[in-house]
Short mmCIF file of C-alpha atoms and ligand atoms in Angstrom, two decimals:
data_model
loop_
_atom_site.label_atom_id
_atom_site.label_comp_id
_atom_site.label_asym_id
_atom_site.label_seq_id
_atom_site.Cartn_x
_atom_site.Cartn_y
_atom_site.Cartn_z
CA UNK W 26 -10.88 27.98 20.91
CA UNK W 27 -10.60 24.09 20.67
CA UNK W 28 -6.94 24.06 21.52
CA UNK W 29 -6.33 24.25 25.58
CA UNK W 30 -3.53 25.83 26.01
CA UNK W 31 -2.36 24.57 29.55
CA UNK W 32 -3.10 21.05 28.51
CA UNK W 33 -0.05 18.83 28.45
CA UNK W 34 1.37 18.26 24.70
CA UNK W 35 2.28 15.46 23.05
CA UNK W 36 4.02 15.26 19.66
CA UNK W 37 2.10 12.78 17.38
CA UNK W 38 4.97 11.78 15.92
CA UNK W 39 6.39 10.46 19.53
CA UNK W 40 3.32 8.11 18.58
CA UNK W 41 3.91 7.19 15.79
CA UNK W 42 1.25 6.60 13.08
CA UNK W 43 0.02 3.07 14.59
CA UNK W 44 0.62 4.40 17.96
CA UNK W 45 -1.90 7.13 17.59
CA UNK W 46 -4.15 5.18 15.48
CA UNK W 47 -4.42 2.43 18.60
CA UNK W 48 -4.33 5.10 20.87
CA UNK W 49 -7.21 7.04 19.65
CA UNK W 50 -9.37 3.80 19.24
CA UNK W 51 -8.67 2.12 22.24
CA UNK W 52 -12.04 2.64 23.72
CA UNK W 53 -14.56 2.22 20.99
CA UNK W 54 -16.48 -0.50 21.29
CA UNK W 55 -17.88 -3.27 19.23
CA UNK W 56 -22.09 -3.74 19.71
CA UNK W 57 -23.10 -5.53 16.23
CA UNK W 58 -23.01 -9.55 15.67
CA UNK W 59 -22.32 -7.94 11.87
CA UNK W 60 -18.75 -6.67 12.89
CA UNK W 61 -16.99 -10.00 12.53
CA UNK W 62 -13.08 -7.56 12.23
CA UNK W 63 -13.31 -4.05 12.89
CA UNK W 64 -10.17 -1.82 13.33
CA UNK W 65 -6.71 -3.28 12.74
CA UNK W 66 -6.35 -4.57 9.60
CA UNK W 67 -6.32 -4.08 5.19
CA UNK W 68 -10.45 -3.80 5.36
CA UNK W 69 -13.05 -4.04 8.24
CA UNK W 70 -15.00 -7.37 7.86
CA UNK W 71 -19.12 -7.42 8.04
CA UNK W 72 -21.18 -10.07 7.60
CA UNK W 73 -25.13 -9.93 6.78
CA UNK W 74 -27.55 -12.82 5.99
CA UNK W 75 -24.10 -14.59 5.76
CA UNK W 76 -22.36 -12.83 3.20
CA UNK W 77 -18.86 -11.19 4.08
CA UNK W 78 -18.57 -7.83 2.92
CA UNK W 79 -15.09 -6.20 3.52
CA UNK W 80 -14.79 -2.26 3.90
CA UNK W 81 -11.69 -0.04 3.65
CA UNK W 82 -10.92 3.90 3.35
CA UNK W 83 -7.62 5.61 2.17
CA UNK W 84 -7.12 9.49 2.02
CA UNK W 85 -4.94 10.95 -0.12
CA UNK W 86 -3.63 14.45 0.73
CA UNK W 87 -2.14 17.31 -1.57
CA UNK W 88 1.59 17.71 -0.67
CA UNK W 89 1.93 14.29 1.36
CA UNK W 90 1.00 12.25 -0.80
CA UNK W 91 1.19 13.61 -4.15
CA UNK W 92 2.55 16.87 -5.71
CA UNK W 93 0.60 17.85 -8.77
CA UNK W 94 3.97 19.90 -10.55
CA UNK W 95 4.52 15.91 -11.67
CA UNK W 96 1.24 14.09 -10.66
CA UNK W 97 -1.48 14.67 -13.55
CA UNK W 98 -4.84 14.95 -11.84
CA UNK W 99 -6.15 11.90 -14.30
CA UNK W 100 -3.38 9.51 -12.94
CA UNK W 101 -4.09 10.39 -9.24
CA UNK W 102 -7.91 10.12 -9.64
CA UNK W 103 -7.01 6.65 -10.77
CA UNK W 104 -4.52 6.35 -8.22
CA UNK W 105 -6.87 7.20 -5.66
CA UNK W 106 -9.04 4.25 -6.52
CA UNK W 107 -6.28 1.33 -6.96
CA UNK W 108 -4.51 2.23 -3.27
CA UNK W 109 -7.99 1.35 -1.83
CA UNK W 110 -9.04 -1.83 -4.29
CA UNK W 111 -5.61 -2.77 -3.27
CA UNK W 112 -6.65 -3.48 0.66
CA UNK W 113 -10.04 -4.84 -0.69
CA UNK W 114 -7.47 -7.89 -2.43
CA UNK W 115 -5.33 -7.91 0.58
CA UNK W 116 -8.37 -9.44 2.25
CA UNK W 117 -8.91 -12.03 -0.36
CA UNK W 118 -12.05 -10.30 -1.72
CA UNK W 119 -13.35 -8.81 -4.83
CA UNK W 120 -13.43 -5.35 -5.27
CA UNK W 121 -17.53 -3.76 -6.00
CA UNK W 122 -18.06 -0.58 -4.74
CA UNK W 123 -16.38 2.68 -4.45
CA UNK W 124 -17.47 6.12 -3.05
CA UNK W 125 -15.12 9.22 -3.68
CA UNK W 126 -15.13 12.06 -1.64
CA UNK W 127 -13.00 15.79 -2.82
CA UNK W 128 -12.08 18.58 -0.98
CA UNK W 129 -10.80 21.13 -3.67
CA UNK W 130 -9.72 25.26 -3.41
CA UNK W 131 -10.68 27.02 -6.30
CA UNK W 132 -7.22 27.19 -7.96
CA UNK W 133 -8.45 23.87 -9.67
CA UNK W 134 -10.78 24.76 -12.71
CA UNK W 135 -13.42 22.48 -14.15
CA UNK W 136 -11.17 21.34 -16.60
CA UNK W 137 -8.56 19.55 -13.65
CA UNK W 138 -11.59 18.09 -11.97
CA UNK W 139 -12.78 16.39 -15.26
CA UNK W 140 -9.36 15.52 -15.62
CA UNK W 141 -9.53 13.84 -12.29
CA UNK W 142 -12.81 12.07 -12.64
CA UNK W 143 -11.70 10.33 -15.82
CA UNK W 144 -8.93 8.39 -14.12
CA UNK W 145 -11.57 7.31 -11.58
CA UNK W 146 -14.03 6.32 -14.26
CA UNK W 147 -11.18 4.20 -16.21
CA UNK W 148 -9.99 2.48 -13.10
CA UNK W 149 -13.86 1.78 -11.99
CA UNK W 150 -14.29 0.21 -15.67
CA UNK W 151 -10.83 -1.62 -15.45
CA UNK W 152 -11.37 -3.20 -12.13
CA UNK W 153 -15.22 -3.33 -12.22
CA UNK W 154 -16.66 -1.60 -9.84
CA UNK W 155 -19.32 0.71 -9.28
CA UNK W 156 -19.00 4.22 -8.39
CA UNK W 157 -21.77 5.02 -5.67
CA UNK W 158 -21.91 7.94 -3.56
CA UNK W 159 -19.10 10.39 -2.10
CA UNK W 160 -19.28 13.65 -0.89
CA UNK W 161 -17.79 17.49 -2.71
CA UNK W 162 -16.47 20.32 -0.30
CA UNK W 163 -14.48 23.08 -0.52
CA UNK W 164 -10.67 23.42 0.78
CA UNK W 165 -8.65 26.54 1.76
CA UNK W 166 -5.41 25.10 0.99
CA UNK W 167 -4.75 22.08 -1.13
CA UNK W 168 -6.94 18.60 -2.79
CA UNK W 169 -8.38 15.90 -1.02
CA UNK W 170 -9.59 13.16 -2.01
CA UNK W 171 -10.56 10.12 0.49
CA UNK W 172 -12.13 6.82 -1.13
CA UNK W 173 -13.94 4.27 0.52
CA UNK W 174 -13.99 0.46 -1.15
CA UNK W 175 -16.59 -2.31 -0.64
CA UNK W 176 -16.49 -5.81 -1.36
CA UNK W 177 -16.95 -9.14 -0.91
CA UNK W 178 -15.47 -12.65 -0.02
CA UNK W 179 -16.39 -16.17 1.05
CA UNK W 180 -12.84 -16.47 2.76
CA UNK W 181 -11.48 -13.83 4.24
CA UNK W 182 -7.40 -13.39 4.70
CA UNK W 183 -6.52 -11.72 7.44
CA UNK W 184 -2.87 -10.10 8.64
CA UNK W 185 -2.52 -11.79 11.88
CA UNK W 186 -2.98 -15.99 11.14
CA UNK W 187 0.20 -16.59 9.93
CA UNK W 188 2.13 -19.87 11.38
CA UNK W 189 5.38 -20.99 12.30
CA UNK W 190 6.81 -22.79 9.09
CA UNK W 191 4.36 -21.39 6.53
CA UNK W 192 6.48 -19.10 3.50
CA UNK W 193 6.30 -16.19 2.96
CA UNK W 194 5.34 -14.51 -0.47
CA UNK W 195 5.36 -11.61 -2.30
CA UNK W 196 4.08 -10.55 -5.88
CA UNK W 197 5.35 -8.67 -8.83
CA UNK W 198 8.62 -6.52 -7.71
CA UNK W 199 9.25 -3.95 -5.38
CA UNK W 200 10.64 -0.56 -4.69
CA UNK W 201 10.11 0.86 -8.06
CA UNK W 202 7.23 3.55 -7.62
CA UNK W 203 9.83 4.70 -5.02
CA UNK W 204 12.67 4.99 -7.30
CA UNK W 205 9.57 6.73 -9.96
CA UNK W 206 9.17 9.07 -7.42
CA UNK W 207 13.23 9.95 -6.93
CA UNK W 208 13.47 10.05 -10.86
CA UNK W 209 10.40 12.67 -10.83
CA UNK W 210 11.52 14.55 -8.07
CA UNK W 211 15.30 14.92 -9.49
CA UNK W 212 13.10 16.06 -12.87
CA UNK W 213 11.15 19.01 -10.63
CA UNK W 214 14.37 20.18 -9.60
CA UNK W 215 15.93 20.48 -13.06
CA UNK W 216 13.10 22.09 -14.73
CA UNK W 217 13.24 24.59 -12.15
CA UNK W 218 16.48 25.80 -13.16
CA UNK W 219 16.25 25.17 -16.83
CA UNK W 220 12.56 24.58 -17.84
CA UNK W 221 13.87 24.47 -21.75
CA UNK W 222 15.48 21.16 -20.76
CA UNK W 223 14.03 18.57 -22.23
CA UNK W 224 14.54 15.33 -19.86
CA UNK W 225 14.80 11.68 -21.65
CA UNK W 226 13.15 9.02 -19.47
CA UNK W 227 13.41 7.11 -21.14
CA UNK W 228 15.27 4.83 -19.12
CA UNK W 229 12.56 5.32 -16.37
CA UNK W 230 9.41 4.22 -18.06
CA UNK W 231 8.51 1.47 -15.69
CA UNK W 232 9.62 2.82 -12.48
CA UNK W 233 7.67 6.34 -13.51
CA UNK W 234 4.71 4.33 -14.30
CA UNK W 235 4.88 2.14 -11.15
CA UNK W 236 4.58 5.66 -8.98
CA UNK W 237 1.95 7.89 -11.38
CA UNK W 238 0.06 4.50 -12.12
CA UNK W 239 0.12 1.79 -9.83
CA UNK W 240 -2.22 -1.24 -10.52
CA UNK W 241 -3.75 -3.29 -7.55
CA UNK W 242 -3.33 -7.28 -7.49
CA UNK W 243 -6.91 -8.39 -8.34
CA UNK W 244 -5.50 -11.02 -10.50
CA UNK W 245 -3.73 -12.38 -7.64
CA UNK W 246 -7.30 -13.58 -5.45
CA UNK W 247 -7.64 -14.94 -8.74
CA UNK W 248 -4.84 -16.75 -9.20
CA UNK W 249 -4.81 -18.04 -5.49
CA UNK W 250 -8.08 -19.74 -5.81
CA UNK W 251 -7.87 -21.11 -9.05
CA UNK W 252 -4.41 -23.01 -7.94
CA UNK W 253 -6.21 -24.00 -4.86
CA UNK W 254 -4.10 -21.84 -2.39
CA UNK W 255 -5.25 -20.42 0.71
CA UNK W 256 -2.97 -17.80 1.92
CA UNK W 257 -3.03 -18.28 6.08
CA UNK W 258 -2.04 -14.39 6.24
CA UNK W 259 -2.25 -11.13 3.73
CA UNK W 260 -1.41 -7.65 3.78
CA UNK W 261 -0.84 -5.10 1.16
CA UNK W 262 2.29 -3.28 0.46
CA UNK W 263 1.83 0.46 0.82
CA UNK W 264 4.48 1.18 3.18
CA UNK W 265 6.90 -0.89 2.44
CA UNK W 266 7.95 -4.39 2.96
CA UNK W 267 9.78 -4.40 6.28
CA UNK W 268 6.96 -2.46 7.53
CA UNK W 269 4.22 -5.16 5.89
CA UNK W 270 6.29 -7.49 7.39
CA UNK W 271 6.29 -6.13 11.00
CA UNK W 272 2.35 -5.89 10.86
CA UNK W 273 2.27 -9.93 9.71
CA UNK W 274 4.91 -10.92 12.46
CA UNK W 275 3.42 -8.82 15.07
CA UNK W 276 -0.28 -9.25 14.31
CA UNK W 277 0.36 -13.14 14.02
CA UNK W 278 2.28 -13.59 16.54
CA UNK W 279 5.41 -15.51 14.98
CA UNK W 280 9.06 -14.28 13.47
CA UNK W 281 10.62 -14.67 9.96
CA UNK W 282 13.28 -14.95 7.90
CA UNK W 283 13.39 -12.58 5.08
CA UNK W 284 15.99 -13.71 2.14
CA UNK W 285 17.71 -10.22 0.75
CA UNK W 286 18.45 -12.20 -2.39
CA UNK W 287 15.23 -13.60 -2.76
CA UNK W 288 13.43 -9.83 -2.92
CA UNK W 289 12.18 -9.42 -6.17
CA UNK W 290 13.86 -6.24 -7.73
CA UNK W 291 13.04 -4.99 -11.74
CA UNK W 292 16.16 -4.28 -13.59
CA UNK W 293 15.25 -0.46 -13.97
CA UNK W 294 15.14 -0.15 -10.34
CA UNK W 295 18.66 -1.97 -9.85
CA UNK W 296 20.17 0.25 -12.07
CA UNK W 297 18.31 3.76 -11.14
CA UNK W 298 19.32 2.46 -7.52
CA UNK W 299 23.37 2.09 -8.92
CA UNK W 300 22.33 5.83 -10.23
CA UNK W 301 21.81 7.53 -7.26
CA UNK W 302 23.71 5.63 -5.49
CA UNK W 303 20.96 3.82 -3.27
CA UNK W 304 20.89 0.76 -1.81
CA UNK W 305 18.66 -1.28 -3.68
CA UNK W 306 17.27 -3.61 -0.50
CA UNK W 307 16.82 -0.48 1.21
CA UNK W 308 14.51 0.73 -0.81
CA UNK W 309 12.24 -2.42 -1.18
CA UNK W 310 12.10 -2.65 2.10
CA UNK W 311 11.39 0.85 3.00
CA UNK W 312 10.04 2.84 -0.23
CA UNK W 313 6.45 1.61 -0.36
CA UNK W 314 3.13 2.57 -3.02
CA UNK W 315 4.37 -0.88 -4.64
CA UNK W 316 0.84 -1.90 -3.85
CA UNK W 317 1.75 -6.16 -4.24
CA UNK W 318 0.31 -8.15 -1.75
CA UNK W 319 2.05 -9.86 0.72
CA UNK W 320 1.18 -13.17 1.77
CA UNK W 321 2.24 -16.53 4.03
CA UNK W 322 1.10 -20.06 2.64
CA UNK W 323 1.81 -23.52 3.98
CA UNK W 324 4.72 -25.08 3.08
CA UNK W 325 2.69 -27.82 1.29
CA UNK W 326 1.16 -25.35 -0.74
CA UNK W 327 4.97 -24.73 -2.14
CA UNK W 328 4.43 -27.34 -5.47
CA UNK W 329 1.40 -25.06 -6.21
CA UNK W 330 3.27 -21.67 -6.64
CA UNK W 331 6.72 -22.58 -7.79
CA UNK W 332 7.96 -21.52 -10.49
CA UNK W 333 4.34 -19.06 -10.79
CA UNK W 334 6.05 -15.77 -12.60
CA UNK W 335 3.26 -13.91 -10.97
CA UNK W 336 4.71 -14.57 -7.42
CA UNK W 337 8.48 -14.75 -5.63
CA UNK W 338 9.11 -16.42 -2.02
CA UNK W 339 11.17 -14.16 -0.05
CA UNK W 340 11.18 -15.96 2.97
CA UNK W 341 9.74 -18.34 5.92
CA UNK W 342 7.53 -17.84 9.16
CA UNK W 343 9.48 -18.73 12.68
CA UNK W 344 8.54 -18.52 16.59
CA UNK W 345 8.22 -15.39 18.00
CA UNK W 346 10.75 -16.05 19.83
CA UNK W 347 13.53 -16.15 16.84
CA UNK W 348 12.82 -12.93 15.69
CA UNK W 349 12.47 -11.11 11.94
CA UNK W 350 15.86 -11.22 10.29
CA UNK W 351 16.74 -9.97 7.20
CA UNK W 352 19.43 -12.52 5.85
CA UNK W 353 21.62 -10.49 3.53
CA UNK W 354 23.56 -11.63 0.84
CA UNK W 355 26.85 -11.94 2.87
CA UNK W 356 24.84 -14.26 5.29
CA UNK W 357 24.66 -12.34 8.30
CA UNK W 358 20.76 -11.90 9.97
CA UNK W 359 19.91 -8.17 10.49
CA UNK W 360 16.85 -7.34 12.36
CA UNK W 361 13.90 -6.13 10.15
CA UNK W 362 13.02 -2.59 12.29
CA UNK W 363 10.43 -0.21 12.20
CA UNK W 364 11.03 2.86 9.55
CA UNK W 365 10.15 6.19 10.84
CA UNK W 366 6.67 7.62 10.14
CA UNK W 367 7.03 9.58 7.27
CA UNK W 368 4.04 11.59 6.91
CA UNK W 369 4.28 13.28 10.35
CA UNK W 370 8.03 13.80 10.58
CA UNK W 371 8.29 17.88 10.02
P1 ADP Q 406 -3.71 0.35 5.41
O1 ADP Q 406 -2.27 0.78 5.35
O2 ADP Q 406 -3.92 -1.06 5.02
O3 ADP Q 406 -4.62 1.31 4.68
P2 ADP Q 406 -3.81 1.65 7.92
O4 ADP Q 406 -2.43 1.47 8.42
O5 ADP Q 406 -4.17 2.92 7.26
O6 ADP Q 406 -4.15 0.43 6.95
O7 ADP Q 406 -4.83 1.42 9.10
C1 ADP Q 406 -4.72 0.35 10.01
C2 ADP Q 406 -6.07 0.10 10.65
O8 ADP Q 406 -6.48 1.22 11.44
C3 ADP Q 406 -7.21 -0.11 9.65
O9 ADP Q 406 -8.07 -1.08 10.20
C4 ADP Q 406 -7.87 1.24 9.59
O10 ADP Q 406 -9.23 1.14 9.21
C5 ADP Q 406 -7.74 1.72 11.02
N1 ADP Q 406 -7.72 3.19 11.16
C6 ADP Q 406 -6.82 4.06 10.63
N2 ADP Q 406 -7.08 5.33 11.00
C7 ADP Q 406 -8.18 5.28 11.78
C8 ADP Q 406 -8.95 6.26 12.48
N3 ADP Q 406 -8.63 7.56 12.43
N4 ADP Q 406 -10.01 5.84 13.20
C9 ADP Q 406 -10.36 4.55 13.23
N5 ADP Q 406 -9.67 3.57 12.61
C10 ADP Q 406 -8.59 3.91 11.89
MG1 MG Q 407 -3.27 -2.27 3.44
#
């Protein structure tokens, strides 16, 4: 019997996610001269014989994270690999390595695991990296599958060395793998009444795609060093960009000023937002699995990236002391909060 039960209880969601997370780590210890970043941000830093190796994990849980009635078991296995390349870019690094461990019940035949293993093995090729170890067990309930990425960088972006001044940037669009999910989950519900009905989307292509098939921004540590730009701070957006945000401001000590017109929106997500009657800020800020990067740069940098299709800038770095704002398109300054942790609200 692990659980004690006259011990004191605390909900984990009074935590919070990063509440627990800082909680539960608080008193482990750093004893290597290799560790040069362990625990708090995109990737873990290591350095050996002066080489910088960066090192990330993501899980990714049956019925929190996906839901295979519309999630085919090829797109997640490739899915599974891109949301952890995707913090491997956030730290300004190339992506080499990959291990990919499973925890399936035996509902799943060989067929769904083949399935699954292809859309690893196409996003290994894509994004060239090498598949090396993992580990196979058996669950009672639903799939797991929990990657771990490795690679490597000479210069190493962290979330917390943003400045005062610098702007703040922000690739590709956002909000639309949340809107793909809203689309697929409206679908679930429909062919559950009528599962003759054939549904057009159409009108959802890229928003579907964005949330069964999201790519990670290797081209952008590309594109920053070829134009010579050195981002001063970097995070990935898998929560969300208010959250992203937060973690930037807070881990860098400064504030910002977010510009709601400025936040780069596809025109399938403006109008799939007018459709169900969402706000469309709302749900860049607070949707998340866009997987872009988010990143600060110094203002001189600015001739460098304008104009760059690849990237939009949403905002600027302030004192701490200002605040994060969120100036909307009426021009009044909202304060960028906190959303609620999704995964452990019951
Ligand atoms: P990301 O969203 O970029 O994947 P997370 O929010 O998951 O990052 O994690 C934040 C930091 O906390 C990372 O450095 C991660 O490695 C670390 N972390 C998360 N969960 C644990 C855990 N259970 N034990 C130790 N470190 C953890
Ligand atoms: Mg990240």
């Amino acid at each position: 019997m692990i659980e004690d039960k006259n011990q004191s209880r605390t909900d984990l969601s009074d935590l919070g996610e990063f509440g627990l997370i800082d909680h539960l780590t608080k008193n482990l210890q750093i004893t290597h001269d290799s560790t040069i970043k362990g625990i708090g941000d995109d990737a873990a830093v290591l350095k050996f014989n002066n080489k910088k190796i960066v090192v990330t994990t993501d899980m990714l849980v049956e019925g929190v994270h996906f839901d295979l009635s519309y999630m085919p078991l090829k797109h997640l296995g490739y899915k599974a690999i891109i949301v952890n390349l995707s913090d491997v870019y956030a730290m300004n690094a190339k992506a080499t390595h990959v291990t990919v461990s499973i925890a399936v019940s035996n509902r799943f035949p060989l067929e769904a695991l083949e399935a699954l293993y292809e859309g690893i093995e196409t996003a290994a090729k894509l994004y060239n990296v090498d598949v090396v170890g993992g580990d196979t067990t058996s669950s009672t309930t639903g799939l797991l599958i929990s990657v771990t990425a490795i690679g490597e960088t000479d210069h190493e972006v962290y979330r917390s060395t943003a400045k005062p001044g610098d702007l703040l940037v922000v690739t590709g669009d956002l909000g639309a793998a949340f809107m793909g999910l809203q689309v697929l989950k409206r679908e679930k519900e429909v062919y559950k009444v009528n599962p003759n009905n054939q549904p057009d989307l159409e009108p959802y292509t890229y928003i579907i795609e964005r949330q069964l098939k999201p790519e990670a921004r290797q081209d952008i540590v590309k594109l920053l060093k070829d134009l010579d730009v050195k981002p001063t701070a970097m995070i990935d957006i898998s929560d969300g960009l208010s959250s992203e945000i937060i973690h930037i401001c807070k881990q860098s000590q400064v504030g910002c000023d977010l510009y709601e017109d400025k936040i780069p929106l596809d025109p399938q997500v403006i109008s799939t937002c007018e459709e169900f009657n969402i706000d469309s800020t709302t749900v860049a800020l607070n949707g998340g699995e866009d997987y872009e990067l988010l990143f600060t740069i110094p203002q001189e940098d600015f001739p460098k990236i304008k104009g760059n299709p690849n990237v939009s800038i949403i905002g600027h770095m302030k004192e701490a002391s200002e605040g994060l704002h969120l100036i909307t398109r009426a021009n009044t300054k909202i304060p960028i909060k906190a959303q609620g942790w999704k995964n452990f609200e019951s």
